[in-house]
Amino acid sequence: CRGRFASLLFHGWYLRRRAAGSTIRRRAAGGAGSATMDILKAFRLIAPEFDAIKDKQVKNYICLFSPMVSREKFGQQYTLAMAYYVAHKMKMHGLSGNEDDARTNAAVNMGVASYSEGGTSISYANPASSGSTDTDAELILTVYGIEYMRILRSCIISAVI
């Protein structure tokens, strides 16, 4: 997740440690790999519908979306927030393997509220028009997004004047 430069730095560190004859305990020390593994464990607990998805693909999603979730904003809740956010994004991408999700995913993403066959009538919903922001409008489409927003709201400290 950290890029090529960090990889080169780690490689240099590894060679120095190996030459000294010691073992590497990077994950036990709380390195970047440890955080990804903790998020993956939380993801597996909260989103069993993605059990068919391989860990490597989930880790790729974790790396892809980690810049979008603030470690400072969530503090101790960061791991859980990341797990819910990744589950939300994977659900929106239709990766759950659930046939009902695959059929309705296009309708949800297009904002289709209802449709009828005889006379061809399609109604579109606009969640943003109900007072939600654009970000909230997407997040309220999955249970994972709703839980992410709940955690976000619990971490926000409001200023009282």
PDB file of C-alpha atoms in Angstrom:
ATOM      1  CA  CYS A   1       0.000   0.000   0.000  1.00  0.00           C
ATOM      2  CA  ARG A   2       2.819   2.372   0.735  1.00  0.00           C
ATOM      3  CA  GLY A   3       4.471   2.340  -2.634  1.00  0.00           C
ATOM      4  CA  ARG A   4       7.766   1.433  -4.204  1.00  0.00           C
ATOM      5  CA  PHE A   5       9.909   3.757  -2.070  1.00  0.00           C
ATOM      6  CA  ALA A   6       8.674   2.178   1.168  1.00  0.00           C
ATOM      7  CA  SER A   7       9.257  -1.247  -0.351  1.00  0.00           C
ATOM      8  CA  LEU A   8      12.873  -0.345  -1.132  1.00  0.00           C
ATOM      9  CA  LEU A   9      13.373   0.995   2.390  1.00  0.00           C
ATOM     10  CA  PHE A  10      11.950  -2.200   3.869  1.00  0.00           C
ATOM     11  CA  HIS A  11      14.153  -4.314   1.609  1.00  0.00           C
ATOM     12  CA  GLY A  12      17.256  -2.450   2.835  1.00  0.00           C
ATOM     13  CA  TRP A  13      16.129  -2.897   6.434  1.00  0.00           C
ATOM     14  CA  TYR A  14      15.505  -6.595   5.815  1.00  0.00           C
ATOM     15  CA  LEU A  15      18.990  -7.114   4.386  1.00  0.00           C
ATOM     16  CA  ARG A  16      20.559  -5.346   7.378  1.00  0.00           C
ATOM     17  CA  ARG A  17      18.525  -7.428   9.847  1.00  0.00           C
ATOM     18  CA  ARG A  18      19.281 -10.638   7.999  1.00  0.00           C
ATOM     19  CA  ALA A  19      23.008  -9.882   8.016  1.00  0.00           C
ATOM     20  CA  ALA A  20      22.797  -9.359  11.774  1.00  0.00           C
ATOM     21  CA  GLY A  21      21.251 -12.834  12.096  1.00  0.00           C
ATOM     22  CA  SER A  22      17.957 -11.752  13.654  1.00  0.00           C
ATOM     23  CA  THR A  23      14.428 -12.643  12.665  1.00  0.00           C
ATOM     24  CA  ILE A  24      11.861 -10.272  11.298  1.00  0.00           C
ATOM     25  CA  ARG A  25       8.898  -9.498  13.445  1.00  0.00           C
ATOM     26  CA  ARG A  26       7.410  -6.766  11.286  1.00  0.00           C
ATOM     27  CA  ARG A  27       3.795  -7.803  11.698  1.00  0.00           C
ATOM     28  CA  ALA A  28       4.083  -8.374  15.422  1.00  0.00           C
ATOM     29  CA  ALA A  29       5.565  -4.892  15.772  1.00  0.00           C
ATOM     30  CA  GLY A  30       2.484  -3.343  14.142  1.00  0.00           C
ATOM     31  CA  GLY A  31       3.777  -2.601  10.658  1.00  0.00           C
ATOM     32  CA  ALA A  32       1.626  -1.845   7.613  1.00  0.00           C
ATOM     33  CA  GLY A  33       1.035  -5.547   6.997  1.00  0.00           C
ATOM     34  CA  SER A  34      -0.421  -5.914  10.476  1.00  0.00           C
ATOM     35  CA  ALA A  35      -2.985  -3.158   9.933  1.00  0.00           C
ATOM     36  CA  THR A  36      -4.114  -4.753   6.676  1.00  0.00           C
ATOM     37  CA  MET A  37      -4.445  -8.129   8.377  1.00  0.00           C
ATOM     38  CA  ASP A  38      -6.507  -6.618  11.221  1.00  0.00           C
ATOM     39  CA  ILE A  39      -8.825  -4.962   8.697  1.00  0.00           C
ATOM     40  CA  LEU A  40      -9.101  -8.240   6.797  1.00  0.00           C
ATOM     41  CA  LYS A  41     -10.029 -10.114   9.997  1.00  0.00           C
ATOM     42  CA  ALA A  42     -12.684  -7.528  10.858  1.00  0.00           C
ATOM     43  CA  PHE A  43     -13.956  -7.641   7.263  1.00  0.00           C
ATOM     44  CA  ARG A  44     -14.336 -11.430   7.422  1.00  0.00           C
ATOM     45  CA  LEU A  45     -16.319 -11.138  10.673  1.00  0.00           C
ATOM     46  CA  ILE A  46     -18.745  -8.447   9.549  1.00  0.00           C
ATOM     47  CA  ALA A  47     -19.227  -9.534   5.923  1.00  0.00           C
ATOM     48  CA  PRO A  48     -19.577 -13.319   5.678  1.00  0.00           C
ATOM     49  CA  GLU A  49     -21.306 -12.943   2.307  1.00  0.00           C
ATOM     50  CA  PHE A  50     -17.865 -12.289   0.795  1.00  0.00           C
ATOM     51  CA  ASP A  51     -16.335 -15.568   2.023  1.00  0.00           C
ATOM     52  CA  ALA A  52     -15.939 -16.760  -1.582  1.00  0.00           C
ATOM     53  CA  ILE A  53     -13.707 -13.760  -2.365  1.00  0.00           C
ATOM     54  CA  LYS A  54      -9.998 -14.496  -1.917  1.00  0.00           C
ATOM     55  CA  ASP A  55      -7.974 -12.610   0.691  1.00  0.00           C
ATOM     56  CA  LYS A  56      -5.727 -11.135  -1.986  1.00  0.00           C
ATOM     57  CA  GLN A  57      -8.663  -9.421  -3.696  1.00  0.00           C
ATOM     58  CA  VAL A  58      -9.978  -8.085  -0.389  1.00  0.00           C
ATOM     59  CA  LYS A  59      -6.489  -6.770   0.470  1.00  0.00           C
ATOM     60  CA  ASN A  60      -6.404  -5.026  -2.908  1.00  0.00           C
ATOM     61  CA  TYR A  61      -9.672  -3.278  -2.043  1.00  0.00           C
ATOM     62  CA  ILE A  62      -8.286  -2.349   1.382  1.00  0.00           C
ATOM     63  CA  CYS A  63      -5.237  -0.768  -0.262  1.00  0.00           C
ATOM     64  CA  LEU A  64      -7.369   0.958  -2.887  1.00  0.00           C
ATOM     65  CA  PHE A  65      -9.746   2.596  -0.424  1.00  0.00           C
ATOM     66  CA  SER A  66      -7.411   3.221   2.537  1.00  0.00           C
ATOM     67  CA  PRO A  67      -6.664   6.822   1.440  1.00  0.00           C
ATOM     68  CA  MET A  68     -10.408   7.580   1.614  1.00  0.00           C
ATOM     69  CA  VAL A  69     -10.782   6.706   5.297  1.00  0.00           C
ATOM     70  CA  SER A  70      -8.975   8.958   7.772  1.00  0.00           C
ATOM     71  CA  ARG A  71      -6.978   7.217  10.480  1.00  0.00           C
ATOM     72  CA  GLU A  72      -6.970  10.465  12.509  1.00  0.00           C
ATOM     73  CA  LYS A  73     -10.730  10.978  12.248  1.00  0.00           C
ATOM     74  CA  PHE A  74     -11.636   7.430  13.316  1.00  0.00           C
ATOM     75  CA  GLY A  75      -8.888   6.839  15.868  1.00  0.00           C
ATOM     76  CA  GLN A  76      -9.423   3.469  17.571  1.00  0.00           C
ATOM     77  CA  GLN A  77     -12.414   2.770  15.325  1.00  0.00           C
ATOM     78  CA  TYR A  78     -10.290   2.964  12.138  1.00  0.00           C
ATOM     79  CA  THR A  79     -10.028  -0.804  11.596  1.00  0.00           C
ATOM     80  CA  LEU A  80     -13.763  -1.330  11.915  1.00  0.00           C
ATOM     81  CA  ALA A  81     -14.566   1.721   9.778  1.00  0.00           C
ATOM     82  CA  MET A  82     -12.224   0.486   7.033  1.00  0.00           C
ATOM     83  CA  ALA A  83     -13.780  -2.982   7.135  1.00  0.00           C
ATOM     84  CA  TYR A  84     -17.297  -1.550   6.751  1.00  0.00           C
ATOM     85  CA  TYR A  85     -16.225   0.862   4.006  1.00  0.00           C
ATOM     86  CA  VAL A  86     -14.504  -1.879   2.001  1.00  0.00           C
ATOM     87  CA  ALA A  87     -17.538  -4.167   2.439  1.00  0.00           C
ATOM     88  CA  HIS A  88     -19.773  -1.321   1.234  1.00  0.00           C
ATOM     89  CA  LYS A  89     -17.649  -0.712  -1.869  1.00  0.00           C
ATOM     90  CA  MET A  90     -17.442  -4.420  -2.685  1.00  0.00           C
ATOM     91  CA  LYS A  91     -21.213  -4.742  -2.290  1.00  0.00           C
ATOM     92  CA  MET A  92     -21.724  -1.753  -4.604  1.00  0.00           C
ATOM     93  CA  HIS A  93     -19.425  -3.386  -7.150  1.00  0.00           C
ATOM     94  CA  GLY A  94     -21.584  -6.527  -7.029  1.00  0.00           C
ATOM     95  CA  LEU A  95     -18.901  -8.859  -5.653  1.00  0.00           C
ATOM     96  CA  SER A  96     -20.955 -10.579  -2.966  1.00  0.00           C
ATOM     97  CA  GLY A  97     -21.812 -13.525  -5.192  1.00  0.00           C
ATOM     98  CA  ASN A  98     -25.477 -13.209  -4.246  1.00  0.00           C
ATOM     99  CA  GLU A  99     -27.665 -13.545  -7.359  1.00  0.00           C
ATOM    100  CA  ASP A 100     -30.219 -11.075  -6.008  1.00  0.00           C
ATOM    101  CA  ASP A 101     -27.456  -8.496  -5.566  1.00  0.00           C
ATOM    102  CA  ALA A 102     -26.224  -9.045  -9.112  1.00  0.00           C
ATOM    103  CA  ARG A 103     -29.734  -8.504 -10.509  1.00  0.00           C
ATOM    104  CA  THR A 104     -30.588  -5.470  -8.425  1.00  0.00           C
ATOM    105  CA  ASN A 105     -27.131  -3.849  -8.357  1.00  0.00           C
ATOM    106  CA  ALA A 106     -27.677  -1.983 -11.623  1.00  0.00           C
ATOM    107  CA  ALA A 107     -31.078  -0.747 -10.459  1.00  0.00           C
ATOM    108  CA  VAL A 108     -29.641   0.437  -7.125  1.00  0.00           C
ATOM    109  CA  ASN A 109     -26.713   2.242  -8.755  1.00  0.00           C
ATOM    110  CA  MET A 110     -28.998   3.924 -11.276  1.00  0.00           C
ATOM    111  CA  GLY A 111     -31.399   4.982  -8.516  1.00  0.00           C
ATOM    112  CA  VAL A 112     -34.393   3.032  -9.824  1.00  0.00           C
ATOM    113  CA  ALA A 113     -37.136   3.198  -7.199  1.00  0.00           C
ATOM    114  CA  SER A 114     -39.802   1.227  -9.091  1.00  0.00           C
ATOM    115  CA  TYR A 115     -40.647  -0.058 -12.511  1.00  0.00           C
ATOM    116  CA  SER A 116     -43.600  -1.750 -14.151  1.00  0.00           C
ATOM    117  CA  GLU A 117     -43.763  -3.811 -17.295  1.00  0.00           C
ATOM    118  CA  GLY A 118     -47.179  -3.081 -18.801  1.00  0.00           C
ATOM    119  CA  GLY A 119     -46.959   0.427 -20.220  1.00  0.00           C
ATOM    120  CA  THR A 120     -43.251   0.655 -19.333  1.00  0.00           C
ATOM    121  CA  SER A 121     -43.030   2.964 -16.339  1.00  0.00           C
ATOM    122  CA  ILE A 122     -39.753   3.585 -14.496  1.00  0.00           C
ATOM    123  CA  SER A 123     -39.389   5.824 -11.420  1.00  0.00           C
ATOM    124  CA  TYR A 124     -36.032   7.079 -10.213  1.00  0.00           C
ATOM    125  CA  ALA A 125     -35.204   7.865  -6.606  1.00  0.00           C
ATOM    126  CA  ASN A 126     -32.825  10.590  -5.591  1.00  0.00           C
ATOM    127  CA  PRO A 127     -31.644   9.942  -2.004  1.00  0.00           C
ATOM    128  CA  ALA A 128     -29.704  13.225  -2.077  1.00  0.00           C
ATOM    129  CA  SER A 129     -32.973  15.150  -2.404  1.00  0.00           C
ATOM    130  CA  SER A 130     -34.080  13.945   1.035  1.00  0.00           C
ATOM    131  CA  GLY A 131     -31.503  16.120   2.771  1.00  0.00           C
ATOM    132  CA  SER A 132     -28.530  13.757   2.450  1.00  0.00           C
ATOM    133  CA  THR A 133     -25.221  14.757   0.979  1.00  0.00           C
ATOM    134  CA  ASP A 134     -23.929  13.032  -2.152  1.00  0.00           C
ATOM    135  CA  THR A 135     -21.633  10.857  -0.019  1.00  0.00           C
ATOM    136  CA  ASP A 136     -24.467   9.865   2.296  1.00  0.00           C
ATOM    137  CA  ALA A 137     -26.666   9.074  -0.693  1.00  0.00           C
ATOM    138  CA  GLU A 138     -24.259   6.338  -1.791  1.00  0.00           C
ATOM    139  CA  LEU A 139     -23.527   5.050   1.705  1.00  0.00           C
ATOM    140  CA  ILE A 140     -27.189   4.525   2.617  1.00  0.00           C
ATOM    141  CA  LEU A 141     -27.559   2.007  -0.210  1.00  0.00           C
ATOM    142  CA  THR A 142     -25.928  -0.831   1.782  1.00  0.00           C
ATOM    143  CA  VAL A 143     -26.063  -1.977   5.393  1.00  0.00           C
ATOM    144  CA  TYR A 144     -22.275  -1.701   5.480  1.00  0.00           C
ATOM    145  CA  GLY A 145     -22.401   1.938   4.397  1.00  0.00           C
ATOM    146  CA  ILE A 146     -24.986   2.718   7.059  1.00  0.00           C
ATOM    147  CA  GLU A 147     -22.777   1.157   9.749  1.00  0.00           C
ATOM    148  CA  TYR A 148     -19.781   3.131   8.416  1.00  0.00           C
ATOM    149  CA  MET A 149     -21.790   6.354   8.770  1.00  0.00           C
ATOM    150  CA  ARG A 150     -22.831   5.372  12.314  1.00  0.00           C
ATOM    151  CA  ILE A 151     -19.173   4.908  13.297  1.00  0.00           C
ATOM    152  CA  LEU A 152     -18.266   8.172  11.576  1.00  0.00           C
ATOM    153  CA  ARG A 153     -20.924  10.077  13.506  1.00  0.00           C
ATOM    154  CA  SER A 154     -19.762   8.570  16.805  1.00  0.00           C
ATOM    155  CA  CYS A 155     -16.200   9.771  16.129  1.00  0.00           C
ATOM    156  CA  ILE A 156     -17.100  13.356  15.254  1.00  0.00           C
ATOM    157  CA  ILE A 157     -16.565  15.765  18.119  1.00  0.00           C
ATOM    158  CA  SER A 158     -18.877  18.724  17.838  1.00  0.00           C
ATOM    159  CA  ALA A 159     -17.914  22.102  19.184  1.00  0.00           C
ATOM    160  CA  VAL A 160     -20.378  23.668  21.604  1.00  0.00           C
ATOM    161  CA  ILE A 161     -20.459  27.461  21.611  1.00  0.00           C
TER     162      ILE A 161
END
